Coordinates of C-alpha atoms in Angstrom, one line a residue:
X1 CA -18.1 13.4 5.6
X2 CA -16.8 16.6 5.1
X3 CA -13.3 16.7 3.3
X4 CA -10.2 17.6 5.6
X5 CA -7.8 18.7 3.6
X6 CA -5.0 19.4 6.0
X7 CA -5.8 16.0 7.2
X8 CA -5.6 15.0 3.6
X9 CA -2.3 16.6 2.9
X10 CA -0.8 15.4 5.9
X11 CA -1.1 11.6 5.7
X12 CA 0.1 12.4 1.8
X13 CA 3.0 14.4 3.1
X14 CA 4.3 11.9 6.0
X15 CA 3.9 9.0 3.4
X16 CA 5.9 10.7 0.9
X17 CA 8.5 11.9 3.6
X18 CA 8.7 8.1 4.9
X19 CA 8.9 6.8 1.5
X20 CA 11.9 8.8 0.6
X21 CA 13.9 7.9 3.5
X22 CA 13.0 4.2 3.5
X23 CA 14.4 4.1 0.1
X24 CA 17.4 6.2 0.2
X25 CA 18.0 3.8 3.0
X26 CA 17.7 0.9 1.1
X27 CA 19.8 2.2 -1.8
X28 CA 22.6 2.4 1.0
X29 CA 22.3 -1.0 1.7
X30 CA 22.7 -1.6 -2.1
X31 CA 25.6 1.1 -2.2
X32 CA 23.9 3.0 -4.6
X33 CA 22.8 6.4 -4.9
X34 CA 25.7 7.8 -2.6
X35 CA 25.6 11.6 -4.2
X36 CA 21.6 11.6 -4.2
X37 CA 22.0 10.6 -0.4
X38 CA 21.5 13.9 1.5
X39 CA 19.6 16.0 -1.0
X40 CA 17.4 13.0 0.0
X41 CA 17.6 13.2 3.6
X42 CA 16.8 17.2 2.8
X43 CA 13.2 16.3 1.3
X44 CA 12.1 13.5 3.3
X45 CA 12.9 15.9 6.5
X46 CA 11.2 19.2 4.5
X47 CA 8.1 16.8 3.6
X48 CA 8.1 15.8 7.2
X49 CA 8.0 19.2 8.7
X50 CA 5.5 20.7 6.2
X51 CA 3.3 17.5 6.5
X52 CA 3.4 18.1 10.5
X53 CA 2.4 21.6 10.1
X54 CA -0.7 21.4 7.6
X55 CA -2.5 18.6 10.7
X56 CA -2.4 21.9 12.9
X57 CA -4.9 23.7 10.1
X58 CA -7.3 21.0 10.9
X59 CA -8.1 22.4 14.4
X60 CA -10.0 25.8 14.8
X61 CA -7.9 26.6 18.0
X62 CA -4.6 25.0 16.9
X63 CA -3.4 25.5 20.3
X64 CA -5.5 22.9 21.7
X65 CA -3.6 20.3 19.9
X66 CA -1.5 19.5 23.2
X67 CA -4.3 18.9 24.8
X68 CA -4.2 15.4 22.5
X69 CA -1.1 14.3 24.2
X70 CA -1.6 13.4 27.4
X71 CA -2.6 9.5 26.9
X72 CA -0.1 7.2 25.4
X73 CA -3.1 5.1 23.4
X74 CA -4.0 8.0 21.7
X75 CA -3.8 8.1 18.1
X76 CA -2.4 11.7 18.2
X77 CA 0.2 11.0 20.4
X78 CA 1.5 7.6 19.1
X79 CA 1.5 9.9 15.9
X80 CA 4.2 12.2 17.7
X81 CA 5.8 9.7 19.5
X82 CA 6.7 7.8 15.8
X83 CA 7.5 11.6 13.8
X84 CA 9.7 12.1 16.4
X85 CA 11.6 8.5 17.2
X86 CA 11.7 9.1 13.2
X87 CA 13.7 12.3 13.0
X88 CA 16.0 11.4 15.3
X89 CA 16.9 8.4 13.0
X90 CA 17.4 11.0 10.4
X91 CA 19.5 13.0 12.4
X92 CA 21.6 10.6 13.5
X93 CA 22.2 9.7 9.5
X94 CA 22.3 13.3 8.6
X95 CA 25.6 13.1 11.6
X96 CA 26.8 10.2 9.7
X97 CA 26.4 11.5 6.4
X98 CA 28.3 14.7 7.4
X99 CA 31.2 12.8 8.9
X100 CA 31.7 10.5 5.9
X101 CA 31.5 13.3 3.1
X102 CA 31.5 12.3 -0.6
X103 CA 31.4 8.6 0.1
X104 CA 28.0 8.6 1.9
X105 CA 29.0 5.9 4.7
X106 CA 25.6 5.2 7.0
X107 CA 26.0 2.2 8.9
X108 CA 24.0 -0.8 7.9
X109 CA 22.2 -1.0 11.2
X110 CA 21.1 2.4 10.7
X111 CA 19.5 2.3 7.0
X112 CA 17.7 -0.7 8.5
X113 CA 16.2 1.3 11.5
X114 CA 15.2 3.9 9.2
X115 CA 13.3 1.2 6.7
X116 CA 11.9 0.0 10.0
X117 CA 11.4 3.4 11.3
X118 CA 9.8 4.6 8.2
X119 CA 7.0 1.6 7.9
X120 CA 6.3 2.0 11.5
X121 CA 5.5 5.9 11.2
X122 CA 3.3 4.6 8.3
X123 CA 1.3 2.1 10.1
X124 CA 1.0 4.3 13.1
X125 CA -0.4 7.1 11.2
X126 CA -3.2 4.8 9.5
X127 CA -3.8 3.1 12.2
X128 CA -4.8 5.9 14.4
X129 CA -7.8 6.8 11.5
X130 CA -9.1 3.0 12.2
X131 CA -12.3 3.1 13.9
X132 CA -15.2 0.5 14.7
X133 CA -17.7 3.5 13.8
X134 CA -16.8 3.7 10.8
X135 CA -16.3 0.6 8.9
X136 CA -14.9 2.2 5.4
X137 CA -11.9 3.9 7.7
X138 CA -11.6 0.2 10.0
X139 CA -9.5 -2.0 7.7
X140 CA -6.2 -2.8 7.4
X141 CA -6.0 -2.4 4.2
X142 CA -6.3 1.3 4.7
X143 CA -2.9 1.4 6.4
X144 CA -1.6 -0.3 3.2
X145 CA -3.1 1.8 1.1
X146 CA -0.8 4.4 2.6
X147 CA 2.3 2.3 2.5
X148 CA 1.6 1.5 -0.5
X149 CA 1.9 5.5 -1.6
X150 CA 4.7 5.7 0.5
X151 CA 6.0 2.9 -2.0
X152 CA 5.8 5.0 -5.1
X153 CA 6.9 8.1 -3.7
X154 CA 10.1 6.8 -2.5
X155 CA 11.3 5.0 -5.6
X156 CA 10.7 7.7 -8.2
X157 CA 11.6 10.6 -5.9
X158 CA 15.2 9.2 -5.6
X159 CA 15.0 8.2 -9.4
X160 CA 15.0 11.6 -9.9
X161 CA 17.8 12.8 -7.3
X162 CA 20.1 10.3 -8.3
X163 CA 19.1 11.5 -12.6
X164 CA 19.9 15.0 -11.4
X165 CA 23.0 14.1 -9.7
X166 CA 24.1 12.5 -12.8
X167 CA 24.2 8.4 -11.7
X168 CA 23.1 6.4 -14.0
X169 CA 21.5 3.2 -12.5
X170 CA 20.0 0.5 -12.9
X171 CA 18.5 -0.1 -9.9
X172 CA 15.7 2.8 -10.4
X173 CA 14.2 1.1 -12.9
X174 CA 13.8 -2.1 -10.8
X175 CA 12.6 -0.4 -7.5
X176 CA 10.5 2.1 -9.5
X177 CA 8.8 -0.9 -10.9
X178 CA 8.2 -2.6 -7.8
X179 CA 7.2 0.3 -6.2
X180 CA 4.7 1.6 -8.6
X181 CA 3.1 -1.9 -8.9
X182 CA 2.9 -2.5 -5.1
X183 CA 0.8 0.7 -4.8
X184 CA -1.6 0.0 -7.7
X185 CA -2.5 -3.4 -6.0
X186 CA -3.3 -1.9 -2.1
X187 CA -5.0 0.9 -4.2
X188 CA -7.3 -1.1 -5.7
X189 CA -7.2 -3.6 -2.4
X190 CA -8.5 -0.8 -0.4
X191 CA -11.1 0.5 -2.7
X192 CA -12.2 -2.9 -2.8
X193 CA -12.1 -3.3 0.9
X194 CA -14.1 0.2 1.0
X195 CA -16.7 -1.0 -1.3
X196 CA -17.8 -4.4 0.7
X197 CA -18.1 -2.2 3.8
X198 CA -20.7 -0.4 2.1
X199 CA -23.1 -3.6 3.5
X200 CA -22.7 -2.4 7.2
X201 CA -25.0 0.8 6.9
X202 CA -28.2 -1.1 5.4
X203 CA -29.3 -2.0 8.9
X204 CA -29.8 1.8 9.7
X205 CA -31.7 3.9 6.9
X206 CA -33.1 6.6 8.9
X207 CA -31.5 8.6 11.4
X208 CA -33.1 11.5 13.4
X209 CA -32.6 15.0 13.0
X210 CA -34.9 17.3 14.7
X211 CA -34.5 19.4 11.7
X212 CA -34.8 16.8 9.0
X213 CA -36.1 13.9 10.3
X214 CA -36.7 11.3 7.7
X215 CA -33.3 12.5 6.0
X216 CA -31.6 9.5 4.8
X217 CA -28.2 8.8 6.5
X218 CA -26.3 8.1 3.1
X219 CA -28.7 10.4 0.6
X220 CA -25.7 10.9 -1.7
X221 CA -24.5 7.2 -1.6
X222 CA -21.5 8.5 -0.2
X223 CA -20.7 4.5 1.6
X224 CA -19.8 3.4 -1.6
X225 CA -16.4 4.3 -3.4
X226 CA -18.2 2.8 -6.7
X227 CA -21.4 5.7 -6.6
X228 CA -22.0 9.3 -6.9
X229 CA -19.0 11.6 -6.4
X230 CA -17.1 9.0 -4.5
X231 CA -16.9 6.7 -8.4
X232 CA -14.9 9.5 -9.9
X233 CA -12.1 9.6 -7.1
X234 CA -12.0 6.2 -7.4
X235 CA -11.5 6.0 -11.3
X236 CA -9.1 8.8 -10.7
X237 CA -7.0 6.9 -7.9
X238 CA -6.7 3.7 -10.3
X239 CA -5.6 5.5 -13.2
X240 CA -2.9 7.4 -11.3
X241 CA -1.6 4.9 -9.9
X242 CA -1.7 2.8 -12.9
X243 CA -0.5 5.9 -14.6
X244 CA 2.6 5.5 -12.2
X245 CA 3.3 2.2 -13.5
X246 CA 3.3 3.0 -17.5
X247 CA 5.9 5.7 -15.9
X248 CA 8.1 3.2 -14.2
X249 CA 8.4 1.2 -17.4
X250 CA 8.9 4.0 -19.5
X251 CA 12.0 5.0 -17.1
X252 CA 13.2 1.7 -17.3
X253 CA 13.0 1.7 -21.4
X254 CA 14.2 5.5 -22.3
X255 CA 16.7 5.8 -18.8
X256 CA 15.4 9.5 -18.4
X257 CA 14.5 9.2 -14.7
X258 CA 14.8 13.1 -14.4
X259 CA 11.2 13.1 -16.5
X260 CA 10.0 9.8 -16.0
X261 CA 10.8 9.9 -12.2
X262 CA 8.6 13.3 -11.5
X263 CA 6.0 11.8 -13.9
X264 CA 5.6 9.1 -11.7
X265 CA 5.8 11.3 -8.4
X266 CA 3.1 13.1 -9.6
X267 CA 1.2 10.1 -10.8
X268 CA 1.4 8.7 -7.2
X269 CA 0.8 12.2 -5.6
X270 CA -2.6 12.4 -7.3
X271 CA -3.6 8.6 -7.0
X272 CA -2.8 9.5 -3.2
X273 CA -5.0 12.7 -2.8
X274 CA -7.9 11.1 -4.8
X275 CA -8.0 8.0 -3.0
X276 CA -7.8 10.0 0.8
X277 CA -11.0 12.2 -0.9
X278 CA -12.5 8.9 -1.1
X279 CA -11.6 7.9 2.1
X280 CA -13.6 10.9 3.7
X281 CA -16.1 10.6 1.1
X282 CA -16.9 7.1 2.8
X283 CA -16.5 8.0 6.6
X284 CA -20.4 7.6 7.1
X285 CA -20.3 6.9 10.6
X286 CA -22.7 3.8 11.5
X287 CA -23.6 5.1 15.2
X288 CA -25.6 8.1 14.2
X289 CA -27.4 8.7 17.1
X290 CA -23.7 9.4 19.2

């Protein structure tokens, strides 16, 4: 399959975005962080708004996006409906954040809506990609592979807010660890997952193209993350976000989150973007003929 890019860059973006808010929102709850806190809220509402416009450079007539809206089980629209119920959770704590100035008071109820909040856009957003024609794209594990991203991002993006507003803590190191871990394992879960669907498109070889009609369906081996193209993404993915690991530790050792924090956003960035090339690499439908 063709690569979407502003597909691509949008589930990146929104992961990114909901992984910076969950874990500014879980710092809260720790009472740590407080200076970092709205320069946080700032990117994870700037990553949500510039993720939201590159989906509209998917369509040809942008316009007919709206179109997309007008069932409730659509994946489109339960996309809105969760990008919206999210910003107004950020609202709200931008209002609260406002109110309580230098000391950075969110109610507790709220940090844990927008933990909630920020899984459920997640989920929602992967979900909506599952489909039964296309095995590689119809596993849970692809939604984790996302939340997983969303995992690193968050972590080492407030590692480095928190470094540049000049609070030395502790806590990055453990989160950043955890964080950068938990996405290495659904990394390598879904590329796994990926590869063992490859089995459902040997009972359909051929299909017909009045232009080509004894093309193979998968000429370039394109169902399997592990052959042709799709094996350097993969190797890519698993070093990044191994990569984003070695980063996490090295914080944790040298306390220089301002570096070691943007290593490992960029380490998760690229794991993210590599593993989403595979991800269209190996959406072979299996019902050719439709």
């Amino acid at each position: 399959m063709e690569l979407q890019w502003p597909l691509i860059l949008f589930t990146t973006l929104l992961a990114w975005s909901a992984g910076v808010f969950g874990a500014q929102c879980l710092y809260l709850l720790r009472g740590q962080g407080k200076k970092a806190q709205m320069p946080a809220l700032i990117v994870s509402v700037v990553l949500l708004a510039v993720g939201g416009i590159a989906v509209f450079f998917h369509l040809e007539h942008w316009e007919r996006i709206f179109n997309g809206f007008g069932h409730v089980t659509s994946g489109i629209t339960q996309e809105l409906i969760a990008i919206i119920v999210l910003f107004v959770v950020m609202v709200v704590y931008f209002v609260y954040l406002r109110r309580s100035g230098d000391e950075a008071k969110v109610p507790a109820w709220l940090a844990v809506v927008g933990i909630v909040m920020s899984v459920v856009l997640v989920a929602v957003m992967g979900h909506s990609y599952m489909m039964a024609s296309l095995p590689a794209w119809d596993s849970i594990m692809q939604i984790g592979s996302l939340l997983g991203a969303a995992c690193g991002f968050g972590p080492a993006t407030m590692a480095i807010l928190t470094a540049c507003k000049d609070e030395a803590l502790d806590y990055n190191a453990k989160v950043n660890l955890i964080g950068q871990l938990v996405n290495v394992v659904l990394v390598v879960a879904y590329l796994i997952a990926m590869q063992m669907t490859a089995t459902a498109y040997t009972s359909v070889e051929l299909w017909f193209d009045p232009t080509s009609p004894t093309q193979d369906i998968t000429a370039d081996g394109s169902t399997e993350p592990f052959a042709g193209a799709s094996m350097i993404w993969s190797v890519v993915a698993i070093i990044a976000a191994a990569a984003g690991v070695g980063s996490a530790l090295a914080g944790k050792a040298k306390g220089d989150w301002k570096v070691w924090g943007a290593i490992g956003v960029v380490c998760v960035l690229v794991s993210a973007l590599a593993l989403r090339t595979v991800f269209y690499m190996t959406g072979v439908s299996i019902y050719p003929f439709f």
